[in-house]
PDB file of C-alpha atoms in Angstrom:
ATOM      1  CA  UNK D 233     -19.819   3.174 103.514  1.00  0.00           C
ATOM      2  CA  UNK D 234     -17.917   5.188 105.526  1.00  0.00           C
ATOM      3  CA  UNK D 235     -17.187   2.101 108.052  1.00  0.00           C
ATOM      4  CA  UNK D 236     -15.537   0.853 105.091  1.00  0.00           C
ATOM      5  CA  UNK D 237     -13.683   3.618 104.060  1.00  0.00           C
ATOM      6  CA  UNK D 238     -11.877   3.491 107.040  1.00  0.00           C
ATOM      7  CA  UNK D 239     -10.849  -0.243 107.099  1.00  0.00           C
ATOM      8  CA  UNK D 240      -9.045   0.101 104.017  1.00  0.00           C
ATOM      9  CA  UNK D 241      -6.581   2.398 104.711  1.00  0.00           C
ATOM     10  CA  UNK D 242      -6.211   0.568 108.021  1.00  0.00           C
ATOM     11  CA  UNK D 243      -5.487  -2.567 105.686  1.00  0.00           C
ATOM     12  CA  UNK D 244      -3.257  -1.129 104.123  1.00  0.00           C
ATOM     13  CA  UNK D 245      -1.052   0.588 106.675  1.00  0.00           C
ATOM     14  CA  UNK D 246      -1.138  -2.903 108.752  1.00  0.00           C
ATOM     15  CA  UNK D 247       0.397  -4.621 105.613  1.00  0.00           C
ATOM     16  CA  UNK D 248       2.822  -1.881 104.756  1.00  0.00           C
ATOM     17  CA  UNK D 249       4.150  -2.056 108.620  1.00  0.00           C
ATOM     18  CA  UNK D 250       4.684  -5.680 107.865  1.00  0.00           C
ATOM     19  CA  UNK D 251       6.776  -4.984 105.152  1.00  0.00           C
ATOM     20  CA  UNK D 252       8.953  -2.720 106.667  1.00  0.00           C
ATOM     21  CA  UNK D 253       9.859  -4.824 109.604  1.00  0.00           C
ATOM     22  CA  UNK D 254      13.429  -3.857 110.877  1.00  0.00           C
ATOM     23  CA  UNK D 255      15.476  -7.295 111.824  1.00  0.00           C
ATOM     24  CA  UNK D 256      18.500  -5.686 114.510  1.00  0.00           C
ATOM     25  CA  UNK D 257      21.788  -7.178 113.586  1.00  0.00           C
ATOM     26  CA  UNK D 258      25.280  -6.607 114.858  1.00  0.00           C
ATOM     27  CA  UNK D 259      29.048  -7.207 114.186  1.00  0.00           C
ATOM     28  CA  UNK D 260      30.990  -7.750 117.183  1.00  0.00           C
ATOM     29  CA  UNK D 261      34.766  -7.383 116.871  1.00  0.00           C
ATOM     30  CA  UNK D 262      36.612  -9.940 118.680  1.00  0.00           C
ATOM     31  CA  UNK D 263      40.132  -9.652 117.210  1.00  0.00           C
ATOM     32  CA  UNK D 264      42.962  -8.395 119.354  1.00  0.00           C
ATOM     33  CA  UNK D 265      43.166  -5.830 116.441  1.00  0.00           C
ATOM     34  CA  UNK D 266      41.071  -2.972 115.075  1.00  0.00           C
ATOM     35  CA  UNK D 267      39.069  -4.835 112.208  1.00  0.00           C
ATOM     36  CA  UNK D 268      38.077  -2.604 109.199  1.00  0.00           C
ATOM     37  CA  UNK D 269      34.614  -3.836 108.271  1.00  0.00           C
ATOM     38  CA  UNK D 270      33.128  -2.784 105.181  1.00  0.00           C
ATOM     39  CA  UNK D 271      29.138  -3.945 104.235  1.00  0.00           C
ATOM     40  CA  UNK D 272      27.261  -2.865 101.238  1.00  0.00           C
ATOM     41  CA  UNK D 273      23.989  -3.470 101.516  1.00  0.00           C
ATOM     42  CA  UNK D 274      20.869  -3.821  99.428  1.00  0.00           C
ATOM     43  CA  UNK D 275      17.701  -2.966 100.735  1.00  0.00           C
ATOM     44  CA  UNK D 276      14.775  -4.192  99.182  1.00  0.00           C
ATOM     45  CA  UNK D 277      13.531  -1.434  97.479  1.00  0.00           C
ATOM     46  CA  UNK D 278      16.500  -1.980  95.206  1.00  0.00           C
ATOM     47  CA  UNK D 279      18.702   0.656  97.193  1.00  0.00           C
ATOM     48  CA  UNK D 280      22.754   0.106  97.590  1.00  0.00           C
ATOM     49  CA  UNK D 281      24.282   1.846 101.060  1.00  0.00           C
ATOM     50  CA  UNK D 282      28.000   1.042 101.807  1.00  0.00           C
ATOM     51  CA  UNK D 283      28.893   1.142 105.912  1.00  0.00           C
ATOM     52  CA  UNK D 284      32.462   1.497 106.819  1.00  0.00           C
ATOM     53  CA  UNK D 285      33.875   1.575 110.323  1.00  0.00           C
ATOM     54  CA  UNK D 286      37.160   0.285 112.089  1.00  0.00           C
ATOM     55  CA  UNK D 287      35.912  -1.635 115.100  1.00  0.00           C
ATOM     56  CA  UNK D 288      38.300  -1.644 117.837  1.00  0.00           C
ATOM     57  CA  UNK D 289      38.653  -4.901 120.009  1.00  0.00           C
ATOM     58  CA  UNK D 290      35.270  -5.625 121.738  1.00  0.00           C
ATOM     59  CA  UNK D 291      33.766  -2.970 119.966  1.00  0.00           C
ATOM     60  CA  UNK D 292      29.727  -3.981 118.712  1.00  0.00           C
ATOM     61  CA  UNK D 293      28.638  -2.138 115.323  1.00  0.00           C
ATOM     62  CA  UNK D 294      24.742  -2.402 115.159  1.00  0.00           C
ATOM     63  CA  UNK D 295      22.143  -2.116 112.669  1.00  0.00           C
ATOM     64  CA  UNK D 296      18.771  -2.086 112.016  1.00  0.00           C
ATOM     65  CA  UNK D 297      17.061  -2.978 108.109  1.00  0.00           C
ATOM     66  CA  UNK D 298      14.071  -4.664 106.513  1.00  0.00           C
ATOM     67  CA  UNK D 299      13.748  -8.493 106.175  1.00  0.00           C
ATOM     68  CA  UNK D 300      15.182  -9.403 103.136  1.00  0.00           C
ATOM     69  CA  UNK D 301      18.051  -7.153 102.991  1.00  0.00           C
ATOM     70  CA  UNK D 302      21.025  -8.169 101.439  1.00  0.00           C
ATOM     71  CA  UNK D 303      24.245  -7.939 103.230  1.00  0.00           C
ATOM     72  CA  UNK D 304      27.548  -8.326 101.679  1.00  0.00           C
ATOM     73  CA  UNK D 305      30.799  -8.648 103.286  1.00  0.00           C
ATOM     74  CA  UNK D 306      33.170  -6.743 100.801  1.00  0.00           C
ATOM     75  CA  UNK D 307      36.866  -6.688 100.856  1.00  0.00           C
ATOM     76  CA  UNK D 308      39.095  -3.722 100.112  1.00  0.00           C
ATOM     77  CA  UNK D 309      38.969  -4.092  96.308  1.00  0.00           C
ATOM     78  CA  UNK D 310      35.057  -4.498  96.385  1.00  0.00           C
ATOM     79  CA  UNK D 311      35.019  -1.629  98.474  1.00  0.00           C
ATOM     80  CA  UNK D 312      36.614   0.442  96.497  1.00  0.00           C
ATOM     81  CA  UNK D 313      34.522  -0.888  93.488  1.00  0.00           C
ATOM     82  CA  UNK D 314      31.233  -0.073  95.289  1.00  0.00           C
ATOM     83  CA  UNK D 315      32.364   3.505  96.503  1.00  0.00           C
ATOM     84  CA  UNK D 316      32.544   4.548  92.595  1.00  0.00           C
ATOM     85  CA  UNK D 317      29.125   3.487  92.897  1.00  0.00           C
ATOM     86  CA  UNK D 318      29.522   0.331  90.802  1.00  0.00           C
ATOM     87  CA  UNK D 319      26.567  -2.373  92.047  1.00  0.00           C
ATOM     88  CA  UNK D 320      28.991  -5.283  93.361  1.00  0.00           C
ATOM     89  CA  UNK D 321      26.349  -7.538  92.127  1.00  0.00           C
ATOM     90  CA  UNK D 322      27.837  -7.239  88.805  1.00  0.00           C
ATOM     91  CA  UNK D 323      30.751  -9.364  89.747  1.00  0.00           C
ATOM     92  CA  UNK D 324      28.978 -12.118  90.685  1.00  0.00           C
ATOM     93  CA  UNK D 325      29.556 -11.710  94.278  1.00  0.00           C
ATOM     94  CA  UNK D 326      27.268 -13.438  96.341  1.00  0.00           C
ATOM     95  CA  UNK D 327      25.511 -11.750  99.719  1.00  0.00           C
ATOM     96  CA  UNK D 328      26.938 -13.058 103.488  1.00  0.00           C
ATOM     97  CA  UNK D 329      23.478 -12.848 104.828  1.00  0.00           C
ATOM     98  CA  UNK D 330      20.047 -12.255 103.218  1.00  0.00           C
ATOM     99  CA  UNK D 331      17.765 -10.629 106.238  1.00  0.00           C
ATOM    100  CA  UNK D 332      14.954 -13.266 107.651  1.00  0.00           C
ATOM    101  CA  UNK D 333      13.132 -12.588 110.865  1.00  0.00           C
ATOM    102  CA  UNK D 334      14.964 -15.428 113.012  1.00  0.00           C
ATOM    103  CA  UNK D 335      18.096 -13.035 112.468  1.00  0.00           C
ATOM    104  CA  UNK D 336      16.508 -10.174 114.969  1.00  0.00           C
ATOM    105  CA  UNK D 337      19.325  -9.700 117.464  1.00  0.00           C
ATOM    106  CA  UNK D 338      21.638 -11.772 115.846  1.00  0.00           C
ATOM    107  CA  UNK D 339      25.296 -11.297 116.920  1.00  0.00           C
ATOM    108  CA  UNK D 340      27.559 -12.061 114.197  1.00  0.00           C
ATOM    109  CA  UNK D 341      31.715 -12.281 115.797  1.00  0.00           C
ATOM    110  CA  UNK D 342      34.096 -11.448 113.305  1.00  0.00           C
ATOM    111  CA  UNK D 343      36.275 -14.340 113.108  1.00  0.00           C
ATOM    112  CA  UNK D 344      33.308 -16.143 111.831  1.00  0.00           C
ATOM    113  CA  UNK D 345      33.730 -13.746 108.676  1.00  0.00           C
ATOM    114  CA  UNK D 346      37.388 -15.833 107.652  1.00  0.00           C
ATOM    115  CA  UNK D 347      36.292 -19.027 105.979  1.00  0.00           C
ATOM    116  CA  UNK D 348      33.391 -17.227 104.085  1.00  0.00           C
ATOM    117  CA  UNK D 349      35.029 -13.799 102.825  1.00  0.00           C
ATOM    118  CA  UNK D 350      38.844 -14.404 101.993  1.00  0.00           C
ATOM    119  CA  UNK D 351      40.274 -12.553  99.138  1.00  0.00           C
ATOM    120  CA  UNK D 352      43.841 -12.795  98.906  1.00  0.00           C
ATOM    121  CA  UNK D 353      46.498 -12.336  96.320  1.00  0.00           C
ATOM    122  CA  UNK D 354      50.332 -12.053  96.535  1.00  0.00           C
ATOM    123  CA  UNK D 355      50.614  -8.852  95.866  1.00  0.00           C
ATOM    124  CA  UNK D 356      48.546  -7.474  99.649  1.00  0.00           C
ATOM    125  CA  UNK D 357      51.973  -8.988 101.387  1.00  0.00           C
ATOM    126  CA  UNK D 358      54.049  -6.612  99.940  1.00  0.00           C
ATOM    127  CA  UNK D 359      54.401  -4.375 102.835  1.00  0.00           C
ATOM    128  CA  UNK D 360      56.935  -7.079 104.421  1.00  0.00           C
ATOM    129  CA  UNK D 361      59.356  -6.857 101.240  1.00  0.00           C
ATOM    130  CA  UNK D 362      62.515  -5.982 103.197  1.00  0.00           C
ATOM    131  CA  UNK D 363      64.633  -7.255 104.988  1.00  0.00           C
ATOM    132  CA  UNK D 364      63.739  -8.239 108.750  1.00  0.00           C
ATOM    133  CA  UNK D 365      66.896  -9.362 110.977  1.00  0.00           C
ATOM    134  CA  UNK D 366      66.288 -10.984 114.379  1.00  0.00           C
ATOM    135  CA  UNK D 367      66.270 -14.834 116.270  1.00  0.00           C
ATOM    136  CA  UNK D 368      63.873 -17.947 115.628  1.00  0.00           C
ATOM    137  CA  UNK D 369      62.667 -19.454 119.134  1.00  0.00           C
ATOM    138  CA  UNK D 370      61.932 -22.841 118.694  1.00  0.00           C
ATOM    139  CA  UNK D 371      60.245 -25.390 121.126  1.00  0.00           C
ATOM    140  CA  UNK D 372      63.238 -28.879 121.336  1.00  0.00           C
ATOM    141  CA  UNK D 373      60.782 -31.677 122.102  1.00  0.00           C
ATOM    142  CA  UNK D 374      63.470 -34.490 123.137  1.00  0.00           C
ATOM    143  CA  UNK D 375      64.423 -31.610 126.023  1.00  0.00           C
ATOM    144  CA  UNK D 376      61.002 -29.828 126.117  1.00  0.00           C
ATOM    145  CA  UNK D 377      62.859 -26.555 126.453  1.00  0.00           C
ATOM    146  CA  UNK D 378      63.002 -23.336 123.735  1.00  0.00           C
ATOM    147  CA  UNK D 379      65.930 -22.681 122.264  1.00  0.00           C
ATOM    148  CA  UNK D 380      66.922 -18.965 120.603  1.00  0.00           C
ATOM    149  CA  UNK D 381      69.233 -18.435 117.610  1.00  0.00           C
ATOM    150  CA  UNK D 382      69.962 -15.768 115.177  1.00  0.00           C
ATOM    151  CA  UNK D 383      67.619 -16.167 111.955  1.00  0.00           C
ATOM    152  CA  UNK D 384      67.427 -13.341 109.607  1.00  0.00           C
ATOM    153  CA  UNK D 385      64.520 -13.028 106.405  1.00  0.00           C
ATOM    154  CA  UNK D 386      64.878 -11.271 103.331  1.00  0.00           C
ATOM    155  CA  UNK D 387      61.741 -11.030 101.665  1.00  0.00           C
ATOM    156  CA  UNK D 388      60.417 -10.116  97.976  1.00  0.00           C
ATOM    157  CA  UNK D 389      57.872 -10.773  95.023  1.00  0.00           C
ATOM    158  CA  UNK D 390      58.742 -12.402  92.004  1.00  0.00           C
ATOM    159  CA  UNK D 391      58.668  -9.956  89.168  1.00  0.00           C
ATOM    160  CA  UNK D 392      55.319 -10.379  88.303  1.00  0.00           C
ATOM    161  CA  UNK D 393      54.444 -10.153  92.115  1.00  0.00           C
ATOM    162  CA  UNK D 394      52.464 -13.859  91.907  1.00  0.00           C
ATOM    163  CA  UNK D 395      55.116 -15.241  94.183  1.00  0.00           C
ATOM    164  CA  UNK D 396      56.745 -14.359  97.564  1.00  0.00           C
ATOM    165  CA  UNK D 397      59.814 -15.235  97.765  1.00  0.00           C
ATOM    166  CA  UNK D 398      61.785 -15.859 101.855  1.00  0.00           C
ATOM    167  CA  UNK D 399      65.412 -15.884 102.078  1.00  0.00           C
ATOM    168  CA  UNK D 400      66.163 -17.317 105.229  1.00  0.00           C
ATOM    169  CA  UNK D 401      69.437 -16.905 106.674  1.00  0.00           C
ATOM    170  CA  UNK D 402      70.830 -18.157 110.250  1.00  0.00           C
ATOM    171  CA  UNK D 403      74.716 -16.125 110.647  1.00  0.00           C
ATOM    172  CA  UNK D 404      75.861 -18.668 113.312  1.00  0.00           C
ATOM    173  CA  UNK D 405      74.356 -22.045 110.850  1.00  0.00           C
ATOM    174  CA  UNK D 406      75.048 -21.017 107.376  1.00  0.00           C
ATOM    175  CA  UNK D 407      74.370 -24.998 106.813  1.00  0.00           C
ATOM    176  CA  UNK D 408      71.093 -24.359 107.367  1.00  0.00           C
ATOM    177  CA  UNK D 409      70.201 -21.314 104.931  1.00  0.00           C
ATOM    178  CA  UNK D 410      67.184 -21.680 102.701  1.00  0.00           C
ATOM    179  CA  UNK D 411      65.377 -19.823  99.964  1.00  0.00           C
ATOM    180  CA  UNK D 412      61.509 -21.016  99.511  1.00  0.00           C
ATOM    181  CA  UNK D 413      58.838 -19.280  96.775  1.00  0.00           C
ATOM    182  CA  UNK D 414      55.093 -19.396  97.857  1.00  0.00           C
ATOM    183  CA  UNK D 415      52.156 -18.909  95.251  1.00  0.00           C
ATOM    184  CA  UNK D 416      48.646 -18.156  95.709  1.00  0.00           C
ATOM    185  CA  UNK D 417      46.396 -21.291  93.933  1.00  0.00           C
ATOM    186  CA  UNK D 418      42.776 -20.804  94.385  1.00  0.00           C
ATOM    187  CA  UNK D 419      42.584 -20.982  98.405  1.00  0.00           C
ATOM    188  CA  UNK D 420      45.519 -22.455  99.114  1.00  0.00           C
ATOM    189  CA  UNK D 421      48.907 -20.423 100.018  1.00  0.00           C
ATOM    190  CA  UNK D 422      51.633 -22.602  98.427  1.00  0.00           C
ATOM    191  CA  UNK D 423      49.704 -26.560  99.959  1.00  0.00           C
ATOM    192  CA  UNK D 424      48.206 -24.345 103.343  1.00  0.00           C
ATOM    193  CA  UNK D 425      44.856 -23.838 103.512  1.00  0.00           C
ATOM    194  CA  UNK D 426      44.216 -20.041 103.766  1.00  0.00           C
ATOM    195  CA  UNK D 427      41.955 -19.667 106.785  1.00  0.00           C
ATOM    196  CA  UNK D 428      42.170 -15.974 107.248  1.00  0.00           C
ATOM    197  CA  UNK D 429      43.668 -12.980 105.775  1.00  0.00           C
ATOM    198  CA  UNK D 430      43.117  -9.387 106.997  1.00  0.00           C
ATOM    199  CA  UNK D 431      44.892  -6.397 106.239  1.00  0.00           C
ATOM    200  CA  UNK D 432      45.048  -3.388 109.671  1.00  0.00           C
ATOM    201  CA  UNK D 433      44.587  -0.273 109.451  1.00  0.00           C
ATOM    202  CA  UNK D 434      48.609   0.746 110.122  1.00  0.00           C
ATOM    203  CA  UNK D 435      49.652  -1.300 106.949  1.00  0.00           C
ATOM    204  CA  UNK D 436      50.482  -4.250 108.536  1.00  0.00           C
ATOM    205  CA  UNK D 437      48.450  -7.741 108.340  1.00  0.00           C
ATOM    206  CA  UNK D 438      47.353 -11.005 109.838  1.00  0.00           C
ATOM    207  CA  UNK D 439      47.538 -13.746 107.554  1.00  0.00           C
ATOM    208  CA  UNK D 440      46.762 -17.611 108.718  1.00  0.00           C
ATOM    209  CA  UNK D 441      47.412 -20.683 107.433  1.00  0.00           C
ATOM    210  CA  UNK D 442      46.924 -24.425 107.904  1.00  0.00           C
ATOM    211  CA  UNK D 443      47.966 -27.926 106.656  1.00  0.00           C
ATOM    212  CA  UNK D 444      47.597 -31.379 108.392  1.00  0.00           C
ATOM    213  CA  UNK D 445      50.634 -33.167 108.343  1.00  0.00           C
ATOM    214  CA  UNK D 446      53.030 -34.399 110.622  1.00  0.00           C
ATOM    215  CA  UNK D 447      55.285 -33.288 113.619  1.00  0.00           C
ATOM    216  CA  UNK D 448      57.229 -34.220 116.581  1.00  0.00           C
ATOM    217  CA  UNK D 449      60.177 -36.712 116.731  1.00  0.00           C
ATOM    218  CA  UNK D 450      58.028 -39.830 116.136  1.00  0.00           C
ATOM    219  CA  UNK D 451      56.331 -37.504 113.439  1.00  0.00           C
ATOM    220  CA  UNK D 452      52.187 -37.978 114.664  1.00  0.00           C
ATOM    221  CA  UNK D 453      49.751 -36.683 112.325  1.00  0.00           C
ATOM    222  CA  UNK D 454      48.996 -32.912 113.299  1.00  0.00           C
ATOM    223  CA  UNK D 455      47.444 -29.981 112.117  1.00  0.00           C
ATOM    224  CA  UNK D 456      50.278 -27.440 111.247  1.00  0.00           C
ATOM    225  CA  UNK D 457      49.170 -23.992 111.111  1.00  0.00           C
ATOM    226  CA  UNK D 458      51.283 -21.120 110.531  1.00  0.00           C
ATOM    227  CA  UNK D 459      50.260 -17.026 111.357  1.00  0.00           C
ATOM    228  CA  UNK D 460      52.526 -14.415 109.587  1.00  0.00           C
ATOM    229  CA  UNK D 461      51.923 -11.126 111.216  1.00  0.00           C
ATOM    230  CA  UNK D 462      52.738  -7.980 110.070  1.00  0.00           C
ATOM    231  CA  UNK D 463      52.881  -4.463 112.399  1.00  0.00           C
ATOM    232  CA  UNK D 464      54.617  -1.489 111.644  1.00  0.00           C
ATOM    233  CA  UNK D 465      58.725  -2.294 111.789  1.00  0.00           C
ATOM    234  CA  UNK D 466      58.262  -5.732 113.377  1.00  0.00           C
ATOM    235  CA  UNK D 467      57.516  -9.369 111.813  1.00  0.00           C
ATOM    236  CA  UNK D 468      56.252 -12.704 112.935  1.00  0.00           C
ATOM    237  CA  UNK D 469      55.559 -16.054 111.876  1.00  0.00           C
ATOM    238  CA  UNK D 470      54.662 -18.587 114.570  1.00  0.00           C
ATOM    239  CA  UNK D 471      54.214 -21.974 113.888  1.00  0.00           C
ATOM    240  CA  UNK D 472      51.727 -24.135 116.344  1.00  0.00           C
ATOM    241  CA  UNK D 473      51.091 -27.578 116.378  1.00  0.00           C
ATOM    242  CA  UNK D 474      47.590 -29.238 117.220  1.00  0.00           C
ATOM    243  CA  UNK D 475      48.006 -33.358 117.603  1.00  0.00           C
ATOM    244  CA  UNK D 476      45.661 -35.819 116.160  1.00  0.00           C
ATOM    245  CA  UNK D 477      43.156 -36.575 119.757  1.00  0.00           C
ATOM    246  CA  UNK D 478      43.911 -33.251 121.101  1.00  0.00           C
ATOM    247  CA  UNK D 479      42.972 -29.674 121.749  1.00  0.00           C
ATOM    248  CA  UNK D 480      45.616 -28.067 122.558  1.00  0.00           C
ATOM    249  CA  UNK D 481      48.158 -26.037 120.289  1.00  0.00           C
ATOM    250  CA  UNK D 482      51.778 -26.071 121.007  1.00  0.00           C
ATOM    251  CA  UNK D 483      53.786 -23.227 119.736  1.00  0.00           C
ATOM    252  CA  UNK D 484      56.380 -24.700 117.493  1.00  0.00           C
ATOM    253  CA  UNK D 485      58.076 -21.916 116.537  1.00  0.00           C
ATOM    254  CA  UNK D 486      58.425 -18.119 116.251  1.00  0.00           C
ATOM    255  CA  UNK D 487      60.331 -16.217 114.395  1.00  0.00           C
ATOM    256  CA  UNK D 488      60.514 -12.263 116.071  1.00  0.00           C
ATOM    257  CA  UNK D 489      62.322  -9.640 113.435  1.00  0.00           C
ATOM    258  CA  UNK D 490      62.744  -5.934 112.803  1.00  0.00           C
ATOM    259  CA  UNK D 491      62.747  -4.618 109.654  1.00  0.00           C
ATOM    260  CA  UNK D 492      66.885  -3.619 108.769  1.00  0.00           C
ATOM    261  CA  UNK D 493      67.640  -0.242 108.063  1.00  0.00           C
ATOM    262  CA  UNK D 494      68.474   1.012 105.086  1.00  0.00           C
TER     263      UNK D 494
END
């Protein structure tokens, strides 16, 4: 009797063990920006635990949880949902990553986050309403050389901040002045593709684009992708060119502006 007494609680400790078997996971940051990455995650004894951190370039963030955990990649309005302790599940979110045992060691890169977690609306551009003076560089492909004029951007929301509205203006070719409005519609940013969207840490953002259409002066079929950039006082938007049967992306276009004073 008392061999069997023993094996029991030996039973059960082996099979409790089992269940608590940590899978190692990690984020690895490779951006050329600090990232702000925000998880909530369910355990599987029903508990919710948000992690927050702001990964600098290269930086690795590393956990360890049970199989079956449930990890969710949350933006900054489901963060700030889940910190009033609201369960995200609620809003029919669904997890990036339910825990398994072939995840142990798993290195997850950030840029592999984009196509799966991209909340976007209008309104998170609004810290480039102003109005940003500077040149447009553009790439001349009969000459193959870059040529630099004056191109200035005034930039604002329609009044119900569902559209962004660009006011370009070039002071030495009025001719060639233009005014364009750009709505959100489902995951599209005006007909682009949104392919990533993040918002940094000093205000400022990355937001990336792409289209297939064409380019060049016989116009071949490309993939046109556009990457409006955001930091502090200064504004970019490059536009790079990837032919149909190649690799490589040309740079089309920048423009490089300061935000006006006041």
């Amino acid at each position: 009797m008392k061999k069997k007494s023993f094996l029991i609680p030996l039973i059960l400790f082996v099979f409790s063990a089992k269940g608590q078997e940590q899978i190692n996971i990690s984020f690895s940051n490779d951006y050329k920006d600090v990232y702000h990455l925000s998880l909530i995650i369910y355990t599987p004894d029903g508990k919710m635990q948000t992690r927050v951190s702001n990964l600098n370039p290269d930086d690795v963030k590393s956990y360890s949880l049970p199989v079956n955990t449930e990890i969710f990649i949350a933006d900054n309005n489901q963060e700030a949902f889940a910190m009033k302790g609201n369960d995200i599940k609620s809003i029919d979110v669904k997890p990036y990553i339910i825990l398994k045992t072939s995840d142990d060691k798993r290195v997850i890169k950030l840029s592999s986050l984009a196509q799966n977690n991209i909340s976007f609306q209008i309104k998170d551009l609004s810290a480039s309403v102003a109005i940003w003076k500077g040149k447009l560089i553009y790439l001349d492909y009969s000459s193959g050389k870059p040529y630099t004029m004056l191109a200035n951007i005034k930039i604002s929301l329609t009044e119900d901040k569902s559209g962004y509205i660009m006011g370009y203006e070039y002071p030495d070719e009025p001719h060639a002045n233009s005014k364009d409005t750009t709505y959100v519609i489902g995951k599209l940013f005006g007909k682009d593709k949104i392919v990533e969207f993040k918002k940094t840490i000093d205000g400022g953002f990355a937001l990336v684009t792409e289209i297939v259409g064409e380019d060049g002066n016989d116009y071949k079929k490309a993939i046109l992708r556009h990457t409006y950039l955001l930091k502090s006082n200064t504004y970019s938007i490059i536009k790079e060119v990837k032919f149909d049967g190649t690799d490589k992306w040309i740079k089309r276009n920048e423009y490089l502006l300061n935000k006006a004073e006041n």
